[in-house]
Short mmCIF file of C-alpha atoms in Angstrom, two decimals:
data_model
loop_
_atom_site.label_atom_id
_atom_site.label_comp_id
_atom_site.label_asym_id
_atom_site.label_seq_id
_atom_site.Cartn_x
_atom_site.Cartn_y
_atom_site.Cartn_z
CA MET A 1 -12.37 -20.99 -3.11
CA TYR A 2 -12.18 -17.99 -5.42
CA HIS A 3 -13.74 -17.99 -8.84
CA ALA A 4 -12.81 -16.01 -11.91
CA TYR A 5 -15.94 -13.85 -11.73
CA SER A 6 -16.05 -13.10 -8.02
CA TYR A 7 -17.20 -9.94 -6.30
CA LYS A 8 -13.56 -8.88 -5.95
CA ASN A 9 -13.06 -9.06 -9.70
CA ARG A 10 -16.17 -6.92 -10.24
CA GLN A 11 -14.71 -4.42 -7.77
CA ASN A 12 -11.45 -4.43 -9.72
CA ASN A 13 -13.32 -3.82 -12.97
CA GLU A 14 -15.17 -0.91 -11.36
CA PHE A 15 -11.79 0.41 -10.23
CA VAL A 16 -10.46 0.30 -13.80
CA ASN A 17 -13.66 1.60 -15.39
CA GLY A 18 -13.75 4.49 -12.92
CA ILE A 19 -10.44 5.76 -14.22
CA ASP A 20 -10.27 7.77 -17.43
CA ASP A 21 -9.86 5.89 -20.70
CA LYS A 22 -6.30 7.16 -20.94
CA LEU A 23 -4.83 5.58 -17.84
CA SER A 24 -1.54 6.99 -16.78
CA ASP A 25 1.34 4.58 -16.45
CA VAL A 26 1.27 5.06 -12.69
CA LYS A 27 -2.40 4.09 -12.42
CA LYS A 28 -1.82 1.10 -14.67
CA ASP A 29 1.04 -0.07 -12.48
CA VAL A 30 -1.07 0.38 -9.35
CA PHE A 31 -3.82 -1.74 -10.86
CA GLU A 32 -1.37 -4.40 -12.10
CA TYR A 33 0.23 -4.77 -8.67
CA GLN A 34 -3.21 -4.96 -7.07
CA ARG A 35 -4.26 -7.63 -9.56
CA LEU A 36 -1.00 -9.52 -9.00
CA SER A 37 -1.76 -9.48 -5.29
CA GLN A 38 -5.13 -11.11 -5.93
CA TYR A 39 -3.50 -13.77 -8.14
CA HIS A 40 -1.11 -14.58 -5.30
CA ILE A 41 -4.05 -14.93 -2.89
CA ASN A 42 -5.82 -17.27 -5.31
CA LEU A 43 -2.69 -19.40 -5.69
CA ALA A 44 -2.16 -19.42 -1.92
CA ALA A 45 -5.68 -20.81 -1.50
CA ILE A 46 -4.89 -23.59 -3.96
CA MET A 47 -1.63 -24.41 -2.18
CA ARG A 48 -3.39 -24.43 1.20
CA ASP A 49 -6.06 -26.78 -0.15
CA HIS A 50 -3.29 -29.13 -1.32
CA ASN A 51 -1.52 -28.99 2.08
CA GLN A 52 1.42 -27.07 0.62
CA PHE A 53 1.67 -24.82 3.66
CA LYS A 54 5.13 -23.36 3.04
CA ALA A 55 4.13 -22.38 -0.50
CA CYS A 56 0.93 -20.87 0.89
CA LEU A 57 2.95 -18.73 3.34
CA ILE A 58 5.28 -17.51 0.61
CA LEU A 59 2.37 -16.63 -1.69
CA CYS A 60 0.63 -14.75 1.13
CA ASP A 61 3.82 -12.76 1.66
CA TRP A 62 4.01 -12.03 -2.07
CA ALA A 63 0.36 -10.91 -2.07
CA LEU A 64 1.03 -8.47 0.75
CA ALA A 65 4.21 -7.22 -0.93
CA SER A 66 2.34 -6.60 -4.19
CA MET A 67 -0.31 -4.56 -2.36
CA ILE A 68 2.35 -2.51 -0.59
CA LYS A 69 3.99 -1.83 -3.95
CA ALA A 70 0.62 -0.74 -5.36
CA LEU A 71 0.15 1.62 -2.41
CA TYR A 72 3.71 2.90 -2.80
CA ILE A 73 3.26 3.68 -6.50
CA HIS A 74 -0.11 5.31 -5.80
CA SER A 75 1.15 7.39 -2.86
CA TYR A 76 4.47 8.52 -4.29
CA HIS A 77 3.62 8.45 -8.02
CA SER A 78 6.80 6.47 -8.56
CA MET A 79 7.14 3.85 -11.27
CA HIS A 80 9.83 2.05 -9.28
CA PRO A 81 8.75 0.67 -5.91
CA PRO A 82 11.55 -0.51 -3.65
CA LYS A 83 12.62 -4.13 -4.06
CA GLU A 84 13.02 -4.55 -0.32
CA LEU A 85 10.03 -3.57 1.79
CA THR A 86 11.20 -2.42 5.20
CA MET A 87 9.08 -1.07 8.04
CA ASN A 88 10.23 2.41 7.00
CA VAL A 89 8.44 1.83 3.69
CA ILE A 90 5.44 -0.16 4.94
CA LEU A 91 4.43 1.83 8.01
CA PRO A 92 3.73 5.22 6.36
CA LEU A 93 1.66 3.48 3.67
CA VAL A 94 -0.65 1.47 5.91
CA HIS A 95 -0.72 3.52 9.13
CA THR A 96 -1.99 7.05 8.66
CA ASP A 97 -4.07 9.43 10.77
CA ALA A 98 -7.09 8.68 8.61
CA GLU A 99 -6.45 4.92 8.40
CA PRO A 100 -4.79 3.36 11.44
CA GLY A 101 -2.92 0.25 10.40
CA LEU A 102 -0.13 -0.53 12.83
CA ASP A 103 -1.47 -4.08 13.18
CA ILE A 104 -1.33 -4.45 9.39
CA ALA A 105 2.29 -3.30 9.28
CA LEU A 106 3.24 -5.72 12.05
CA PHE A 107 1.41 -8.58 10.34
CA ILE A 108 3.21 -7.86 7.05
CA GLY A 109 6.56 -7.86 8.86
CA THR A 110 5.68 -11.15 10.54
CA MET A 111 4.71 -12.73 7.22
CA GLN A 112 7.96 -11.52 5.65
CA HIS A 113 9.88 -13.18 8.46
CA MET A 114 7.89 -16.42 8.36
CA SER A 115 8.14 -16.77 4.59
CA SER A 116 11.89 -16.15 4.71
CA LEU A 117 12.14 -19.12 7.07
CA ALA A 118 10.08 -21.31 4.76
CA ASP A 119 13.18 -23.02 3.37
CA CYS A 120 14.45 -23.87 6.83
CA PRO A 121 13.21 -27.03 8.51
CA TYR A 122 10.82 -26.40 11.36
CA ASP A 123 10.96 -28.18 14.68
CA GLN A 124 7.22 -28.56 14.34
CA PRO A 125 5.26 -28.86 11.11
CA LEU A 126 2.90 -26.07 10.15
CA GLU A 127 -0.67 -26.81 11.17
CA LEU A 128 -3.66 -26.27 8.93
CA ASN A 129 -5.50 -24.17 11.55
CA ASN A 130 -2.58 -21.77 11.86
CA ILE A 131 -2.09 -21.54 8.10
CA GLU A 132 -5.83 -20.95 7.70
CA ARG A 133 -5.70 -18.03 10.16
CA LEU A 134 -2.69 -16.50 8.45
CA PHE A 135 -4.27 -16.94 5.04
CA ARG A 136 -7.59 -15.46 6.18
CA ARG A 137 -5.86 -12.44 7.74
CA THR A 138 -3.77 -11.91 4.60
CA ASP A 139 -6.92 -11.99 2.48
CA GLU A 140 -8.62 -9.48 4.81
CA ILE A 141 -5.64 -7.12 4.63
CA VAL A 142 -5.45 -7.34 0.83
CA ASP A 143 -9.19 -6.56 0.67
CA GLU A 144 -8.83 -3.62 3.06
CA LEU A 145 -5.87 -2.15 1.19
CA THR A 146 -7.66 -2.65 -2.14
CA THR A 147 -10.65 -0.76 -0.76
CA ARG A 148 -8.35 2.05 0.36
CA LEU A 149 -6.84 2.22 -3.13
CA ILE A 150 -10.25 2.28 -4.78
CA ASN A 151 -11.62 4.92 -2.42
CA ASP A 152 -8.50 7.06 -2.71
CA SER A 153 -8.53 6.82 -6.52
CA THR A 154 -12.15 7.93 -6.81
CA GLU A 155 -11.75 10.98 -4.56
#
């Protein structure tokens, strides 16, 4: 379970403190989307712990979408990330020559698809082991993309 004063939060504070006192609106938006992503992860963990697997899937998708929006704003210096995240948007952000991330892009697309089906009845109920794997991978991806943002912002 995540706590309010975790290592990730200290990393986030270092990220903010490393930026000049007068943060630009773009950098503020990047940080806010990254922080929103972490909130979604924390809520997904709570939903998973309460066996609310569909809600957990949706929150994982939202966490990934928030991170992609943070990367988009950071990369393109745009205050308005796209509302719909297609592979044409996701792939250039996560898969570069310096940072290969095709598996990340495919995972994000899969989570988008699975969460869009969350309202539909399944033939088989979602199993805790599968949800746990999806949640863990989502958390790893959010951490990796956060690290990329932090490293890219300090260079």
